[in-house]
C-alpha atoms as one frame of an Amber mdcrd trajectory, in Angstrom:
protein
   0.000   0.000   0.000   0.935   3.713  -0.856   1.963   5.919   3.078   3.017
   8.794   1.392   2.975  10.246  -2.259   4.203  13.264  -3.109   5.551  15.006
  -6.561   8.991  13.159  -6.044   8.698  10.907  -3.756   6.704   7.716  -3.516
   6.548   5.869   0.047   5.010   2.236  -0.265   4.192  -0.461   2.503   3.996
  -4.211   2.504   3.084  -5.425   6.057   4.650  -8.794   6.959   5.323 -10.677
  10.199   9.449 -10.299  10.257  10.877  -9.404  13.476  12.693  -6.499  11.619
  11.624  -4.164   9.047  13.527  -3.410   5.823  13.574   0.289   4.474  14.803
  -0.274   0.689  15.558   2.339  -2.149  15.315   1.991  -5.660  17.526   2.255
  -8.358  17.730   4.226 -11.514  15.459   4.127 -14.184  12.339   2.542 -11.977
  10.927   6.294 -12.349   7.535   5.590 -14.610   7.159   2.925 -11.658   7.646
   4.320  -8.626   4.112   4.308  -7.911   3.450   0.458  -8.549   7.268  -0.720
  -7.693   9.747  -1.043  -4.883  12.783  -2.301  -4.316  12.337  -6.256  -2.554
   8.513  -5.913  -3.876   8.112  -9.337  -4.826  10.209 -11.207  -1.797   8.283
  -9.153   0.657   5.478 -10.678  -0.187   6.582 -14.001  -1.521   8.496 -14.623
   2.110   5.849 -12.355   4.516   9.002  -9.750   5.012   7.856  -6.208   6.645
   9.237  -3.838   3.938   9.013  -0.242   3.862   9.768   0.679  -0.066  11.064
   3.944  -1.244  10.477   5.008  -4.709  11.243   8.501  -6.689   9.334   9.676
  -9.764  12.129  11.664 -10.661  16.382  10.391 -11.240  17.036  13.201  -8.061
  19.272  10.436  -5.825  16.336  10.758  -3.511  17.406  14.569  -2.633  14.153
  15.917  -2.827  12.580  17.825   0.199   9.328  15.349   0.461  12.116  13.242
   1.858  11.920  14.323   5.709   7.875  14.183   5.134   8.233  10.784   4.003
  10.347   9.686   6.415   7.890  10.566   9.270   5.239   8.736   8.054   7.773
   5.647   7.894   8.427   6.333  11.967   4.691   6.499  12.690   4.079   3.218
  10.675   7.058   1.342  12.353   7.319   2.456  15.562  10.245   2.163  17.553
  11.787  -1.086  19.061  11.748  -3.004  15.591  15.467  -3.413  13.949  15.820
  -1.378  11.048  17.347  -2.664   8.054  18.316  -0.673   5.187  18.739  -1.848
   1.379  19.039  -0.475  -1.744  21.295  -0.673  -5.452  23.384   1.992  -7.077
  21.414   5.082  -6.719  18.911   3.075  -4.431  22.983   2.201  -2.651  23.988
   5.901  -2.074  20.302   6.891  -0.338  20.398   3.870   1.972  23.924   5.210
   3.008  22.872   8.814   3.260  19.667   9.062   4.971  20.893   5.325   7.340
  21.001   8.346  10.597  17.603   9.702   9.407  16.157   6.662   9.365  17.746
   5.003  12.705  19.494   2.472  10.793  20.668  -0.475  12.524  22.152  -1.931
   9.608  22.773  -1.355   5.722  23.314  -3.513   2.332  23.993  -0.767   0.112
  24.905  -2.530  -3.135  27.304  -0.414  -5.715  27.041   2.653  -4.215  28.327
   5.642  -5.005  29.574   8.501  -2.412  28.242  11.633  -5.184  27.770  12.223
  -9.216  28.605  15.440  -8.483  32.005  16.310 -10.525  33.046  18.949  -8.157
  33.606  16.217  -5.199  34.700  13.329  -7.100  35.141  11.770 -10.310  32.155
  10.748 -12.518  31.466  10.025 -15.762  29.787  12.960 -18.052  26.756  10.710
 -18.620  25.562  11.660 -15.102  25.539  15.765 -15.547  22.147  15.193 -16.972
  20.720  14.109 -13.363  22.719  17.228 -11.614  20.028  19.506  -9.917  21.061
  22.575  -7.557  20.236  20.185  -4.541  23.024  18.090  -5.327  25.925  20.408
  -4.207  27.658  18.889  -1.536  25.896  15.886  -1.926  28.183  13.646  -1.209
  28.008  11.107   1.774  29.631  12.601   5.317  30.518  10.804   8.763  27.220
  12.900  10.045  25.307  11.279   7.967  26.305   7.299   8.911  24.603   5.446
  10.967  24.449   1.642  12.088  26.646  -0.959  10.664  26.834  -0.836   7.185
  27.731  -3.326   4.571  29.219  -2.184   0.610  28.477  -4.718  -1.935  30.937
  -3.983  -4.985  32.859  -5.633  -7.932  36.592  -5.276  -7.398  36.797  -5.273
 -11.232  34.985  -2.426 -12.383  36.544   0.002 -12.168  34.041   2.975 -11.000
  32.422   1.314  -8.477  35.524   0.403  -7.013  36.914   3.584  -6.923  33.543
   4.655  -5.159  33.731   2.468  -2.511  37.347   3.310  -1.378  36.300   6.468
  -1.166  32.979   5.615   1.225  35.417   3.398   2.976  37.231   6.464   3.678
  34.168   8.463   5.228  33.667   5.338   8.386  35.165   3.014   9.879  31.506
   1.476  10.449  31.713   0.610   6.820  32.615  -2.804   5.733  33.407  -3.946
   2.221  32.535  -7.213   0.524  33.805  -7.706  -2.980  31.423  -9.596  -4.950
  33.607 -10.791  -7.902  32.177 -10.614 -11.364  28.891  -8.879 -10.784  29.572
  -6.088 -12.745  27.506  -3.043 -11.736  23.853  -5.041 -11.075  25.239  -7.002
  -7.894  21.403  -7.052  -6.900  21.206  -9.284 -10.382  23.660 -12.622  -9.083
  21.600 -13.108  -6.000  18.413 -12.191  -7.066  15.406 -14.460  -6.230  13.226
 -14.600  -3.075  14.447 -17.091  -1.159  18.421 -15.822  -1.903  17.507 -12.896
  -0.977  15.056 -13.768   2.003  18.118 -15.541   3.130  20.614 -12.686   3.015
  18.502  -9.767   5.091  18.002 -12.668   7.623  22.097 -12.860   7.976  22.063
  -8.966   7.881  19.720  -8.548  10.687  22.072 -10.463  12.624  24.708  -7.886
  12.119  27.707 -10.670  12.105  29.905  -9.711  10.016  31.030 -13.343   8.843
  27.604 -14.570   8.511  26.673 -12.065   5.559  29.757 -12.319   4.219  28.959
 -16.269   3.777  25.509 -16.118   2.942  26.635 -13.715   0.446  29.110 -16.088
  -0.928  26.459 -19.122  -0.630  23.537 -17.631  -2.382  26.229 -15.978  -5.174
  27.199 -19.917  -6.162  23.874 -20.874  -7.000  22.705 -18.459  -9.186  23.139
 -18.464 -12.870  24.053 -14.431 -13.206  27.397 -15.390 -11.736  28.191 -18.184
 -13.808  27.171 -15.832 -17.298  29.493 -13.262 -15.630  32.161 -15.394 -15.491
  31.550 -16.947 -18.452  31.473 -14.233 -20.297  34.709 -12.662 -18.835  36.317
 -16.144 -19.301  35.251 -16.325 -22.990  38.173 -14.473 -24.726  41.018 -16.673
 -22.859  39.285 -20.069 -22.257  36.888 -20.473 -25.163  37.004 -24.197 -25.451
  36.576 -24.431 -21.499  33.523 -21.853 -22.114  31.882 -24.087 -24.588  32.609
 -27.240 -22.657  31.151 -25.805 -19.300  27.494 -24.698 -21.858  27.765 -27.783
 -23.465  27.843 -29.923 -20.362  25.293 -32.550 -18.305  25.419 -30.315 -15.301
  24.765 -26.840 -16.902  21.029 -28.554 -17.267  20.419 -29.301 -13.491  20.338
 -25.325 -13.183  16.881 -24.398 -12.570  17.651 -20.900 -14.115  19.693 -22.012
 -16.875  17.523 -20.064 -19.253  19.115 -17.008 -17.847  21.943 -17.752 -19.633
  20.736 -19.537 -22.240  18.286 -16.366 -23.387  21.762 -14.615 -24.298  21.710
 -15.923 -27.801  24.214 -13.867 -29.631  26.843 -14.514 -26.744  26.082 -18.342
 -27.158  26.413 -17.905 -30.529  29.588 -16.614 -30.511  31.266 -19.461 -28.617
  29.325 -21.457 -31.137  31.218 -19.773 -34.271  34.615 -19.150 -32.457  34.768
 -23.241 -31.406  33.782 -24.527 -34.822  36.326 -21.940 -36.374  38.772 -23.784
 -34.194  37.859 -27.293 -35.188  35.935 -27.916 -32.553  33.213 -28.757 -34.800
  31.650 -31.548 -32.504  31.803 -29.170 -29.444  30.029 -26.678 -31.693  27.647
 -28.672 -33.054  26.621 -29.742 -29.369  25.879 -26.724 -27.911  24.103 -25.460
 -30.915  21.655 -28.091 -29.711  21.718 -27.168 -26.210  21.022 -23.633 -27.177
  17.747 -24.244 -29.150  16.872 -27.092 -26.768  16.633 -24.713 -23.990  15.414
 -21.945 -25.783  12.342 -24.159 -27.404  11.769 -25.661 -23.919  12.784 -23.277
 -21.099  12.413 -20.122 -22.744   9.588 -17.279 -22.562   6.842 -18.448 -24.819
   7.298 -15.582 -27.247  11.075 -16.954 -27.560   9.702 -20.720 -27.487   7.713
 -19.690 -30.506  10.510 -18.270 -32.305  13.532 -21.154 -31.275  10.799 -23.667
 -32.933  10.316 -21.573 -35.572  14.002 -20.860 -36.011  14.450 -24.736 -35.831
  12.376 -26.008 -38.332  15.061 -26.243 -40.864  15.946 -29.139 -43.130  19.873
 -28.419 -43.648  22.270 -27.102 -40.937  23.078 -23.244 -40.113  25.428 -21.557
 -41.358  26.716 -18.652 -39.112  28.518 -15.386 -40.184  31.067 -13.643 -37.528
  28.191 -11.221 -35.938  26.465 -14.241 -34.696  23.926 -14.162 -37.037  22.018
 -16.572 -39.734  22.839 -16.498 -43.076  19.215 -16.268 -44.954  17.934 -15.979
 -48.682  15.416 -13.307 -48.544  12.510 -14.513 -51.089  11.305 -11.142 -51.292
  13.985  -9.012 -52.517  16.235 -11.919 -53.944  19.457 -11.563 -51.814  21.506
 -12.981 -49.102  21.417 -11.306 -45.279  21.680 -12.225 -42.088  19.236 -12.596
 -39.337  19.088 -13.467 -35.635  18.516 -16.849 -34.668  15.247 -15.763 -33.245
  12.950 -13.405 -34.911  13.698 -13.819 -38.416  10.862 -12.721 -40.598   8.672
 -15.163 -42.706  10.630 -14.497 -46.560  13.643 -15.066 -44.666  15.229 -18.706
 -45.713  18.247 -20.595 -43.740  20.746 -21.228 -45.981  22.913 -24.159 -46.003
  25.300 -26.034 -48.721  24.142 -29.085 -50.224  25.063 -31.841 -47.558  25.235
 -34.464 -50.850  27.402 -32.970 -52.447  31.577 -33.583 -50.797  33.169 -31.491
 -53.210  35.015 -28.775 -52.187  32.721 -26.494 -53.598  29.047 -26.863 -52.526
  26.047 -24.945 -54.025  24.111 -23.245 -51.518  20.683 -23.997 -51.140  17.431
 -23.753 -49.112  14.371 -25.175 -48.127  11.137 -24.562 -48.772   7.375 -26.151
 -48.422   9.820 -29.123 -48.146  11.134 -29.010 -51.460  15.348 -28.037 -51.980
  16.362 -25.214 -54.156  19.831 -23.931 -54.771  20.381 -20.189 -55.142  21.875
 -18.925 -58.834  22.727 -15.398 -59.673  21.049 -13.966 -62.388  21.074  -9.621
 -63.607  22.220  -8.731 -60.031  19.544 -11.048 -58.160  19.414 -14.343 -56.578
  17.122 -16.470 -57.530  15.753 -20.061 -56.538  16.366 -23.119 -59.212  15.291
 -26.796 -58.592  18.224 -27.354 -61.159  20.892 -29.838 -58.804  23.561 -29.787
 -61.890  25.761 -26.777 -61.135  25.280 -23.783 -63.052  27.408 -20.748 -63.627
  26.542 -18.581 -61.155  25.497 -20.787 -58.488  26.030 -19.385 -55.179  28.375
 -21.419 -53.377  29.963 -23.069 -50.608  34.183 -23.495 -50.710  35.408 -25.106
 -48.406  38.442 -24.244 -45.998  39.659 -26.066 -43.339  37.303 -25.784 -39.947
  35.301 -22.718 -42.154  33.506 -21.812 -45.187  33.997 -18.441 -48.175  30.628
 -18.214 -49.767  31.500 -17.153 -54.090  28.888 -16.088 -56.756  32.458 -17.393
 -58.980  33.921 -14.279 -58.987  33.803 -12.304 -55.920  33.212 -13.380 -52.283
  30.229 -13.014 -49.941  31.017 -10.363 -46.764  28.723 -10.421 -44.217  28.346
  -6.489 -42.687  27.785  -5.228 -39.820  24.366  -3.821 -40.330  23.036  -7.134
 -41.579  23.148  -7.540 -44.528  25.549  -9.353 -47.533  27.370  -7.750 -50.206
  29.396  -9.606 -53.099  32.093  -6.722 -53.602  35.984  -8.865 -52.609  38.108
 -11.069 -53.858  40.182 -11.122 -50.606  38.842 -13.251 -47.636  39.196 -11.392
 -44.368  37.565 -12.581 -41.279  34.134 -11.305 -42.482  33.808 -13.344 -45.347
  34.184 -16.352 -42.826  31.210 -18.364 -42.455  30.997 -21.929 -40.064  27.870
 -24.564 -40.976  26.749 -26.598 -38.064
């Protein structure tokens, strides 16, 4: 329920039957919400937890004078003699640290805080001078304004937040740091869920320093935003191990799996860079993974595409983007298209698996029936005609990968999505894998 709505700020209620009440602060960009969302909405009431939710309609860093009218219709609604526990990420991070005195704080997560945005105490990226308002001189976060014991969630590895939480560690001693490697920015994202969650305020209202550390570190392990982060940071160095680790029995015990599985163009990739590398097999494996778990696991907007995308006779052939190589019908061409969401008049296309030479015309499938794709007056165009012709798009062969010719000049795959025939030198766009 709605205590308190102002022009700015937004104060919500869920009443549960904790022992302790948790105060929480959004983050940015939940503006357009603030009136239907707060932070720990759903595990408040999913696990009966007595939340107190503060919201802003406006990016302000919850500097806004409704603040102090807010805050004392939170006191008449708690009372005093309950423990107070304050939460909140990034933006939501630096308000749980700054107002923790004003709000009798007996302990705080504050998860990738930072101490200001304003460039005149310390340094911060131009992007957030659009957010600057007269209220935010001298903004950032002083002893006077610390209270209880207080608890920085950050990633050692990027860079910003970690040079924002030295400098918080600076302003108390009361302040304790717990690096939570590989998170990126969204720590609140790799121990998301109710019950991880649920499980962490419970060792935070204990105030034991070694307990939330550990429950921290427990919850972390089990959910699949830390595996994708390390995954993907792992990708570049240990490719083989990446697609190995996808490609494996365990990865499907994961009850989330999909989480990592619904970031198609970074499977993708590992798909193209271990077939490129002769790991064909491997490739080929977790191609089937991927669709598997899209088809099965996935959203049903994305199960209806995967199936779509997988009702193809002949293999896929990938271009270095991560994308499909199709034959539009419509305006007689090749392009590419994502795995998922390719339009109706787009066709996979795939060289002819009967034919071993090392060239192979390229052809397609459609209403069942196979078709290879010939060049004619700047157009491609569809012939049931299996006896090779002159300008018959095709395959060559070499090594782990594929060039795609119309006989004269090679097919490069751009950026934007689309193919052009305009090279007679192969360069790593005109590199295609078929799995």
């Amino acid at each position: 329920m709605i205590l308190y709505e102002g022009d700015e700020i937004v104060l919500h209620h869920h009443k549960g039957s904790s022992p302790y009440t948790v105060i929480t602060f959004t983050g940015l960009n939940f503006e357009n919400a603030a009136r239907d969302f707060f932070m720990l909405k759903n595990v408040a009431r999913i696990k009966d937890i007595d939340v107190i939710g503060f919201a802003t309609k406006k990016p302000n860093w919850f500097l806004s004078d409704e603040m102090q009218a807010a805050i004392k219709v939170m006191n008449a609604t708690i009372g005093f003699g309950r423990d107070r526990l304050v939460f909140g990420q990034s933006m939501g991070g630096y308000a749980a640290i700054k107002f923790s005195k004003q709000l009798s704080a007996d302990y705080v997560m504050a998860l990738s805080p930072k101490i200001s945005i304003h460039p005149d105490e310390c340094d911060i990226d131009e992007t957030y001078h659009q957010y600057l308002t007269h209220k935010m001189t001298g903004m950032s976060v002083k002893m006077g304004d610390v209270r209880g014991k207080i608890f920085v969630l950050s990633d050692p590895h990027d860079k910003t937040d970690s040079y924002h939480t030295r400098l918080l560690c600076n302003v108390s001693p009361d302040i304790i740091h717990i690096p939570t490697f590989h998170t990126g920015h969204v720590v609140y994202e790799s121990m998301a869920g109710s019950k991880s969650i649920s499980s962490i305020i419970d060792a935070l209202s204990s105030g034991q320093s070694a307990r939330v550390q550990r429950e921290i570190c427990v919850q972390r392990r089990r959910n699949p935003a830390n595996l994708r982060n390390r995954l993907f940071r792992a990708k570049p160095r240990h490719m083989k191990l990446v697609a190995r680790a996808l490609a494996s029995d365990q990865i499907d015990s994961m009850k989330n799996r999909i989480f990592i599985f619904s970031h198609i163009g970074f499977i993708l990739g590992v798909i193209y860079t271990a077939s490129l590398r002769g790991e064909h097999e491997l490739a080929k494996r977790l191609k089937r993974k991927l669709v598997t778990n899209l088809a099965v696991s996935g959203p049903e907007d994305i199960q209806t595409e995967a199936l779509t995308a997988n009702n193809i006779t002949g293999p896929l052939c990938l271009d270095c983007h991560q994308r499909i190589v199709c034959y539009d019908i419509e305006n007689k061409c090749l392009t590419v298209e994502p795995l998922t969401g390719r339009g109706p008049t787009m066709i996979p296309v795939y060289p002819d698996p009967l034919n071993h030479e090392t060239d192979q015309p390229a052809c397609v499938t459609l209403l069942g029936e196979e078709y290879r794709l010939v060049q004619q007056d700047g157009k491609i165009g569809l012939s049931p005609d299996r006896r090779t012709q002159a300008k018959t798009i095709v395959f060559v062969k070499k090594g782990a990968y594929y060039l795609i010719s119309n006989g004269s000049e090679l097919a490069t795959s751009l950026h934007g999505g689309s193919i052009v025939f305009s090279t007679t030198i192969e360069n790593a766009w005109e590199r295609y894998v078929v799995l």
